[in-house]
Short mmCIF file of C-alpha atoms in Angstrom, two decimals:
data_model
loop_
_atom_site.label_atom_id
_atom_site.label_comp_id
_atom_site.label_asym_id
_atom_site.label_seq_id
_atom_site.Cartn_x
_atom_site.Cartn_y
_atom_site.Cartn_z
CA MET A 1 91.00 153.34 127.21
CA LEU A 2 89.60 152.59 130.64
CA THR A 3 89.56 155.12 133.42
CA PRO A 4 90.83 154.03 136.87
CA PHE A 5 87.21 153.78 138.05
CA GLU A 6 86.20 151.56 135.11
CA ARG A 7 89.28 149.41 135.55
CA MET A 8 88.60 148.91 139.26
CA ILE A 9 84.95 147.90 138.74
CA ALA A 10 85.82 145.57 135.84
CA SER A 11 88.50 143.82 137.94
CA ARG A 12 86.02 143.33 140.81
CA TYR A 13 83.43 141.86 138.45
CA LEU A 14 85.99 139.40 137.11
CA TRP A 15 86.05 137.81 140.59
CA PRO A 16 82.41 137.56 141.80
CA GLY A 17 81.99 137.90 145.53
CA LYS A 18 80.34 135.75 148.17
CA GLY A 19 76.96 134.40 147.25
CA GLU A 20 77.81 134.56 143.58
CA GLY A 21 79.51 131.19 143.31
CA PHE A 22 77.23 130.08 140.48
CA ILE A 23 78.24 133.10 138.40
CA ALA A 24 81.90 132.34 139.10
CA LEU A 25 81.32 128.71 138.10
CA VAL A 26 79.75 129.72 134.77
CA ALA A 27 82.58 132.17 134.11
CA GLY A 28 85.12 129.46 134.91
CA ILE A 29 83.36 127.07 132.55
CA SER A 30 83.48 129.78 129.87
CA VAL A 31 87.23 130.13 130.29
CA GLY A 32 87.62 126.35 130.17
CA VAL A 33 85.53 125.92 127.02
CA VAL A 34 87.41 128.72 125.24
CA MET A 35 90.69 127.15 126.32
CA LEU A 36 89.74 123.68 125.05
CA SER A 37 88.32 124.97 121.75
CA VAL A 38 91.39 127.08 121.00
CA ALA A 39 93.71 124.23 122.00
CA MET A 40 91.87 121.79 119.72
CA LEU A 41 91.96 124.25 116.82
CA VAL A 42 95.70 124.80 117.26
CA LEU A 43 96.35 121.07 117.58
CA VAL A 44 94.22 119.93 114.64
CA MET A 45 95.25 122.69 112.22
CA SER A 46 98.95 122.28 113.05
CA VAL A 47 98.87 118.50 112.69
CA MET A 48 96.98 118.66 109.39
CA GLY A 49 99.31 121.38 108.12
CA GLY A 50 102.27 119.27 109.18
CA PHE A 51 100.80 116.21 107.49
CA ARG A 52 100.43 118.09 104.20
CA ALA A 53 103.90 119.67 104.40
CA GLU A 54 105.54 116.38 105.38
CA MET A 55 103.80 114.48 102.61
CA LEU A 56 104.81 117.10 100.04
CA ASP A 57 108.38 117.16 101.33
CA LYS A 58 108.76 113.39 101.22
CA PHE A 59 107.06 113.00 97.86
CA SER A 60 109.16 115.76 96.34
CA GLY A 61 112.28 114.30 97.94
CA LEU A 62 111.93 111.25 95.68
CA ASN A 63 109.84 112.47 92.75
CA GLY A 64 110.45 116.21 92.75
CA HIS A 65 107.57 118.60 92.30
CA ALA A 66 106.83 117.33 88.81
CA ILE A 67 107.62 114.36 86.59
CA ILE A 68 108.18 114.47 82.83
CA GLN A 69 107.07 111.03 81.68
CA ALA A 70 107.72 109.78 78.15
CA TYR A 71 105.03 108.02 76.14
CA GLY A 72 106.04 104.39 75.76
CA GLY A 73 108.41 104.56 78.71
CA GLN A 74 111.46 105.84 76.79
CA LEU A 75 112.31 109.51 76.32
CA ASP A 76 114.46 109.90 73.22
CA GLY A 77 116.77 112.89 73.22
CA TRP A 78 116.35 113.22 76.95
CA GLU A 79 119.66 115.08 77.31
CA ASN A 80 118.31 118.04 75.32
CA VAL A 81 115.05 118.00 77.26
CA LEU A 82 116.99 117.94 80.52
CA ASP A 83 119.04 120.96 79.47
CA GLN A 84 115.88 122.88 78.51
CA VAL A 85 114.26 122.11 81.83
CA ARG A 86 117.32 123.18 83.81
CA GLU A 87 117.41 126.50 81.93
CA THR A 88 113.75 127.22 82.70
CA GLU A 89 113.20 130.07 85.14
CA GLY A 90 111.86 128.83 88.46
CA VAL A 91 113.41 125.35 88.17
CA THR A 92 115.93 124.61 90.91
CA SER A 93 116.98 121.12 89.80
CA ALA A 94 116.18 118.39 87.29
CA SER A 95 117.45 114.81 87.09
CA PRO A 96 116.90 111.84 84.77
CA LEU A 97 115.13 108.91 86.34
CA ILE A 98 114.17 105.33 85.62
CA GLU A 99 111.31 103.66 87.45
CA GLN A 100 109.80 100.27 86.67
CA PRO A 101 107.60 97.81 88.61
CA LEU A 102 109.30 94.42 88.91
CA LEU A 103 109.64 91.52 91.35
CA VAL A 104 112.29 90.64 93.89
CA SER A 105 113.05 87.25 95.42
CA PHE A 106 114.92 86.37 98.62
CA ASN A 107 114.88 83.10 100.55
CA GLY A 108 111.85 81.86 98.67
CA ARG A 109 109.85 85.06 99.23
CA VAL A 110 108.71 87.15 96.28
CA ASN A 111 107.68 90.80 96.64
CA ALA A 112 106.43 93.38 94.17
CA ILE A 113 108.85 96.31 93.97
CA PHE A 114 109.66 99.47 92.06
CA VAL A 115 113.18 99.46 90.67
CA ARG A 116 114.46 103.01 90.60
CA GLY A 117 117.53 104.10 88.70
CA ASN A 118 119.02 107.34 90.02
CA THR A 119 122.04 109.47 89.27
CA ALA A 120 124.99 109.37 91.66
CA GLU A 121 123.98 112.79 93.05
CA ASP A 122 120.42 111.68 93.81
CA ILE A 123 121.66 108.51 95.48
CA ALA A 124 124.06 110.53 97.63
CA ASP A 125 121.13 112.73 98.75
CA LEU A 126 119.70 109.67 100.53
CA SER A 127 122.65 109.53 102.94
CA ASP A 128 120.61 111.04 105.80
CA LYS A 129 117.86 108.44 105.26
CA VAL A 130 120.15 105.40 105.58
CA LEU A 131 119.55 103.15 108.59
CA PHE A 132 122.12 100.46 107.85
CA GLY A 133 124.98 100.07 105.39
CA ASP A 134 126.80 102.60 103.24
CA ILE A 135 124.98 104.50 100.52
CA GLY A 136 128.37 105.36 99.03
CA ALA A 137 128.78 101.70 98.08
CA ILE A 138 125.91 101.99 95.57
CA THR A 139 128.04 102.75 92.51
CA PRO A 140 127.70 101.78 88.83
CA GLY A 141 128.85 98.23 88.16
CA ALA A 142 129.26 97.35 91.85
CA GLY A 143 126.19 95.08 91.83
CA LYS A 144 124.79 96.71 94.98
CA VAL A 145 121.41 98.28 95.66
CA ALA A 146 119.65 100.16 98.46
CA ILE A 147 116.26 98.89 99.65
CA GLY A 148 113.52 100.34 101.86
CA SER A 149 113.32 99.41 105.52
CA ARG A 150 109.82 97.88 105.23
CA LEU A 151 110.86 95.82 102.24
CA ALA A 152 113.91 94.58 104.13
CA ALA A 153 111.70 93.64 107.10
CA ASN A 154 109.16 91.85 104.89
CA MET A 155 111.83 89.78 103.15
CA GLY A 156 114.09 89.34 106.16
CA ALA A 157 117.02 90.79 104.20
CA ARG A 158 119.99 92.53 105.80
CA VAL A 159 122.99 94.45 104.54
CA GLY A 160 125.29 92.03 102.72
CA ASP A 161 122.51 89.63 101.67
CA THR A 162 121.94 88.94 97.98
CA ILE A 163 118.50 89.51 96.52
CA THR A 164 117.33 88.60 93.02
CA VAL A 165 115.50 91.16 90.89
CA ILE A 166 113.21 89.52 88.33
CA ASN A 167 112.45 91.24 85.02
CA PRO A 168 109.75 89.34 83.03
CA GLN A 169 110.78 91.16 79.83
CA GLY A 170 113.96 89.27 79.14
CA ARG A 171 115.90 88.61 75.96
CA THR A 172 114.33 86.73 73.08
CA THR A 173 116.03 83.43 72.15
CA PRO A 174 115.19 80.65 69.67
CA PHE A 175 113.54 78.87 72.58
CA GLY A 176 111.41 81.86 73.59
CA THR A 177 111.80 84.82 75.92
CA THR A 178 113.98 84.20 78.94
CA ILE A 179 113.10 85.96 82.18
CA ARG A 180 115.99 88.02 83.49
CA GLN A 181 116.99 87.25 87.06
CA VAL A 182 119.81 89.47 88.25
CA PRO A 183 121.35 89.12 91.71
CA TYR A 184 122.26 92.25 93.70
CA GLU A 185 123.88 92.68 97.06
CA VAL A 186 122.05 94.82 99.61
CA GLY A 187 124.47 97.68 100.19
CA ALA A 188 122.20 99.93 102.28
CA ILE A 189 118.77 100.01 103.91
CA PHE A 190 117.00 103.38 103.97
CA GLU A 191 113.81 104.81 105.44
CA ILE A 192 112.08 107.70 103.66
CA GLY A 193 109.21 107.84 106.14
CA LEU A 194 106.50 107.07 103.57
CA TYR A 195 105.22 103.57 104.09
CA ASP A 196 104.62 102.75 100.40
CA PHE A 197 108.09 103.91 99.39
CA ASP A 198 109.85 102.09 102.21
CA GLU A 199 107.94 98.92 101.36
CA THR A 200 108.52 98.79 97.59
CA PHE A 201 111.54 100.81 96.46
CA VAL A 202 114.85 99.32 95.33
CA ILE A 203 117.33 102.02 94.32
CA MET A 204 120.31 101.40 92.05
CA PRO A 205 122.61 103.46 89.79
CA MET A 206 121.00 104.53 86.53
CA SER A 207 123.40 102.58 84.33
CA ASP A 208 122.62 99.38 86.26
CA ALA A 209 118.87 100.03 85.85
CA GLN A 210 119.34 100.58 82.11
CA THR A 211 121.15 97.27 81.85
CA LEU A 212 118.55 95.43 83.93
CA LEU A 213 115.65 96.83 81.89
CA LEU A 214 117.41 96.64 78.51
CA LEU A 215 116.89 100.36 77.89
CA GLY A 216 120.22 101.17 76.31
CA ASP A 217 121.05 104.84 76.91
CA THR A 218 117.48 106.09 77.30
CA VAL A 219 115.50 107.08 80.36
CA GLY A 220 111.79 107.15 81.02
CA LEU A 221 111.39 110.09 83.40
CA ILE A 222 112.82 113.42 84.39
CA GLU A 223 112.08 114.69 87.89
CA VAL A 224 111.86 118.44 88.37
CA THR A 225 112.06 120.58 91.51
CA VAL A 226 110.86 124.18 91.41
CA THR A 227 111.00 127.22 93.66
CA ASP A 228 107.23 127.44 94.12
CA PRO A 229 105.51 124.03 94.30
CA ASP A 230 102.03 125.57 94.25
CA ASN A 231 102.86 127.27 90.91
CA VAL A 232 104.63 124.36 89.25
CA GLY A 233 102.14 124.17 86.35
CA ALA A 234 102.83 127.74 85.23
CA ILE A 235 106.59 127.32 85.60
CA LEU A 236 106.67 124.26 83.30
CA ALA A 237 103.97 125.44 80.87
CA ASP A 238 106.46 126.18 78.04
CA ILE A 239 108.22 122.82 78.50
CA GLU A 240 104.90 121.00 78.41
CA ALA A 241 103.94 122.73 75.15
CA ALA A 242 107.28 121.78 73.58
CA LEU A 243 106.86 118.10 74.54
CA VAL A 244 103.36 117.59 73.14
CA GLY A 245 103.19 114.14 71.56
CA ARG A 246 106.45 112.99 73.17
CA ALA A 247 105.86 113.19 76.91
CA GLN A 248 103.46 114.48 79.53
CA ILE A 249 104.08 116.43 82.71
CA ALA A 250 102.43 115.39 85.96
CA ASP A 251 102.96 117.65 88.98
CA TRP A 252 102.69 116.64 92.62
CA LYS A 253 99.06 117.77 92.75
CA GLN A 254 98.11 115.41 89.91
CA ILE A 255 100.21 112.47 91.07
CA ASN A 256 98.69 112.58 94.54
CA SER A 257 95.51 114.50 93.71
CA ALA A 258 93.10 112.29 95.66
CA LEU A 259 95.24 112.40 98.80
CA PHE A 260 95.95 116.14 98.85
CA GLU A 261 92.39 117.11 97.90
CA ALA A 262 91.06 114.91 100.70
CA LEU A 263 93.50 116.54 103.13
CA GLU A 264 92.40 120.03 102.10
CA VAL A 265 88.70 119.21 102.38
CA GLU A 266 89.22 117.58 105.77
CA ARG A 267 91.29 120.53 106.95
CA VAL A 268 88.59 123.06 106.06
CA ALA A 269 85.85 120.86 107.52
CA MET A 270 87.70 120.39 110.80
CA PHE A 271 88.30 124.13 111.16
CA PHE A 272 84.61 124.81 110.52
CA VAL A 273 83.45 122.19 113.02
CA LEU A 274 85.90 123.13 115.76
CA SER A 275 85.03 126.81 115.32
CA PHE A 276 81.61 125.96 116.72
CA MET A 277 83.34 125.10 120.00
CA VAL A 278 84.52 128.71 120.18
CA LEU A 279 80.97 129.85 119.41
CA VAL A 280 79.62 127.68 122.25
CA ALA A 281 82.22 129.21 124.57
CA SER A 282 81.10 132.70 123.58
CA PHE A 283 77.51 131.79 124.52
CA ASN A 284 78.82 130.70 127.92
CA ILE A 285 80.46 134.11 128.29
CA LEU A 286 77.17 135.77 127.31
CA SER A 287 75.19 133.76 129.87
CA SER A 288 77.68 134.47 132.67
CA LEU A 289 77.56 138.20 131.93
CA VAL A 290 73.76 138.22 131.79
CA MET A 291 73.66 136.62 135.24
CA LEU A 292 76.30 139.07 136.46
CA VAL A 293 74.23 142.02 135.22
CA ARG A 294 71.13 140.68 136.96
CA ALA A 295 73.07 140.14 140.19
CA LYS A 296 74.61 143.61 140.04
CA THR A 297 71.51 145.53 138.95
CA ARG A 298 71.33 147.45 142.28
CA ASP A 299 75.05 148.27 142.12
CA ILE A 300 74.66 149.47 138.54
CA ALA A 301 71.77 151.73 139.52
CA ILE A 302 73.80 153.20 142.40
CA MET A 303 76.75 153.87 140.09
CA ARG A 304 74.40 155.62 137.67
CA THR A 305 73.08 157.88 140.41
CA MET A 306 76.68 158.67 141.42
CA GLY A 307 77.47 159.90 137.94
CA ALA A 308 78.62 156.81 136.02
CA THR A 309 77.75 157.20 132.36
CA ARG A 310 76.17 154.63 130.08
CA ARG A 311 79.45 154.53 128.16
CA SER A 312 81.39 153.66 131.33
CA LEU A 313 79.05 150.77 132.15
CA LEU A 314 79.26 149.53 128.58
CA LYS A 315 83.05 149.56 128.71
CA ILE A 316 83.10 147.80 132.11
CA PHE A 317 81.06 144.81 130.99
CA VAL A 318 82.67 144.57 127.55
CA THR A 319 86.07 144.56 129.28
CA THR A 320 84.94 141.88 131.73
CA GLY A 321 83.66 139.51 129.03
CA THR A 322 86.55 140.12 126.64
CA THR A 323 89.04 139.51 129.45
CA ILE A 324 87.39 136.13 130.16
CA GLY A 325 87.68 135.26 126.47
CA SER A 326 91.27 136.47 126.28
CA LEU A 327 92.29 134.44 129.36
CA GLY A 328 90.70 131.34 127.83
CA THR A 329 92.42 132.02 124.49
CA LEU A 330 95.82 132.45 126.12
CA ALA A 331 95.37 129.29 128.18
CA GLY A 332 94.22 127.46 125.04
CA LEU A 333 97.34 128.50 123.12
CA VAL A 334 99.55 127.26 125.96
CA LEU A 335 97.65 123.97 126.17
CA GLY A 336 97.66 123.56 122.38
CA PHE A 337 101.42 124.03 122.10
CA ALA A 338 101.97 121.67 125.03
CA LEU A 339 99.89 118.99 123.31
CA LEU A 340 101.86 119.52 120.10
CA TYR A 341 105.15 119.15 121.95
CA PHE A 342 104.15 115.90 123.65
CA ARG A 343 102.01 114.59 120.75
CA ASN A 344 103.96 111.43 120.02
CA GLY A 345 104.16 110.49 123.68
CA ILE A 346 100.41 111.04 124.03
CA VAL A 347 99.67 108.89 120.96
CA ASN A 348 101.96 106.12 122.22
CA GLY A 349 100.42 106.32 125.69
CA ILE A 350 96.87 106.01 124.33
CA ALA A 351 97.93 103.11 122.12
CA ALA A 352 99.56 101.34 125.09
CA ALA A 353 96.54 101.91 127.31
CA THR A 354 93.93 100.80 124.78
CA GLY A 355 95.92 98.25 122.82
CA VAL A 356 94.83 99.95 119.59
CA GLU A 357 97.34 101.28 117.06
CA ILE A 358 96.16 104.87 116.60
CA TRP A 359 98.83 105.94 114.12
CA ASP A 360 99.11 103.10 111.60
CA PRO A 361 101.83 103.90 108.99
CA GLN A 362 100.08 101.68 106.43
CA VAL A 363 97.03 103.97 106.61
CA ARG A 364 98.66 107.34 107.35
CA PHE A 365 101.62 106.94 104.93
CA LEU A 366 103.94 108.57 107.49
CA THR A 367 105.75 106.76 110.27
CA SER A 368 105.32 109.55 112.85
CA LEU A 369 102.80 112.28 113.65
CA PRO A 370 103.99 115.48 111.91
CA VAL A 371 103.33 119.10 112.92
CA ARG A 372 103.67 122.39 111.11
CA VAL A 373 102.71 125.54 113.02
CA ASP A 374 101.56 128.32 110.70
CA PRO A 375 101.84 131.72 112.46
CA TRP A 376 99.00 133.14 110.35
CA GLU A 377 96.71 130.29 111.38
CA ILE A 378 97.53 130.89 115.05
CA ILE A 379 96.79 134.59 114.62
CA GLY A 380 93.51 133.75 112.88
CA ILE A 381 92.46 131.34 115.65
CA THR A 382 93.33 133.91 118.33
CA ALA A 383 91.44 136.66 116.49
CA LEU A 384 88.40 134.40 116.03
CA ALA A 385 88.23 133.50 119.73
CA ILE A 386 88.66 137.08 120.95
CA ALA A 387 86.23 138.47 118.34
CA LEU A 388 83.48 136.02 119.31
CA SER A 389 84.12 136.74 122.98
CA PHE A 390 83.78 140.47 122.29
CA LEU A 391 80.52 140.01 120.35
CA ALA A 392 79.12 137.92 123.20
CA THR A 393 79.60 140.83 125.61
CA LEU A 394 77.58 143.36 123.62
CA TYR A 395 74.07 142.32 124.66
CA PRO A 396 74.68 142.12 128.46
CA ALA A 397 76.80 145.30 128.30
CA LEU A 398 74.02 147.19 126.53
CA LYS A 399 71.53 145.77 129.01
CA ALA A 400 73.63 147.06 131.89
CA SER A 401 74.17 150.50 130.32
CA ASN A 402 70.44 150.92 129.72
CA THR A 403 69.52 150.19 133.34
CA ASP A 404 67.11 152.82 134.68
CA PRO A 405 68.23 153.70 138.25
CA VAL A 406 64.81 155.17 139.07
CA GLN A 407 63.04 151.87 138.39
CA VAL A 408 65.64 149.83 140.27
CA LEU A 409 65.86 152.05 143.37
CA ARG A 410 62.18 152.96 143.61
CA TYR A 411 61.50 150.53 146.43
CA GLU A 412 64.97 150.63 148.04
#
């Protein structure tokens, strides 16, 4: 704790007097650099954390946290497997699924798509993603499907239009294999927020998908959602052992391994690089305190002769430098959260000013810039900035405390 005397001297040194404008300038620059470095760390780490969380949420929203995929595309006895999965501890939900790459035609345009057969419950879960139409109209035998917003834009299709789904594996006849071309009415247009999904997915009831793909009563996949996505492998270990030779389990890490590994590496690298900004700011604090000590050498000597201890001088200069770092950290947190709040407006403003699309959904997978603020990361960033600021004060504080008043005042 500081004594009233130490507190008074430290507060005076925080605001250098006349003739010490250069010291004040360096101290101000130190605060500014700490502020910018902390703000950039908060912004970058929150955006990258949000990107990872948003990607995981959207991927799991359609595919769950893991997929049980049958060898050969058909999982015999899938009802028993589904029951076993649902009874597994740690599994929150499991649903049968059909997914097959096909083609779709509309007004002379042909696009590659993924036909996805879902249960009625899974289709109903898309209600909050629907932009146009009625997801409730997508029922077995109704001849209606839901398509992604990007796919609808590419084909020029709207709700009520009829599209033709083309299955090259048709029925065999005496004249050869006939390609199946089945018309469906667009009952709803949805937007998941993942560019690839919105551009390629056509969702229909499972029974309609089984009829289109000539699968009978079988399914090809079972999607699984668990309580702990990071521990999905251990949760499904027993199921995987029981399905050896029949099916394989791919969790979200494996399905999107390249993407999530790249995100993690980039996240660590960005934290490491931006941490050097905080280190540079701490050197600025060190230099400003060194100059302050040199400018106040006579005052320090006088205080020593009046009874100020080395410990008091050490505490005064450590407090001064740490306060500069703390002010910069606090300002950086405020600036960082402000940038996060106005992030989309800033991105749109830069894009409008430069004419360059900064956030391209085709590259970033997501249609908007996501954010996820992790309290522990914020605490870590704050602790890092204040700790480096504190370490930067030690040398000038020791220098000040070791000042010999006899040598300084000899010629005064």
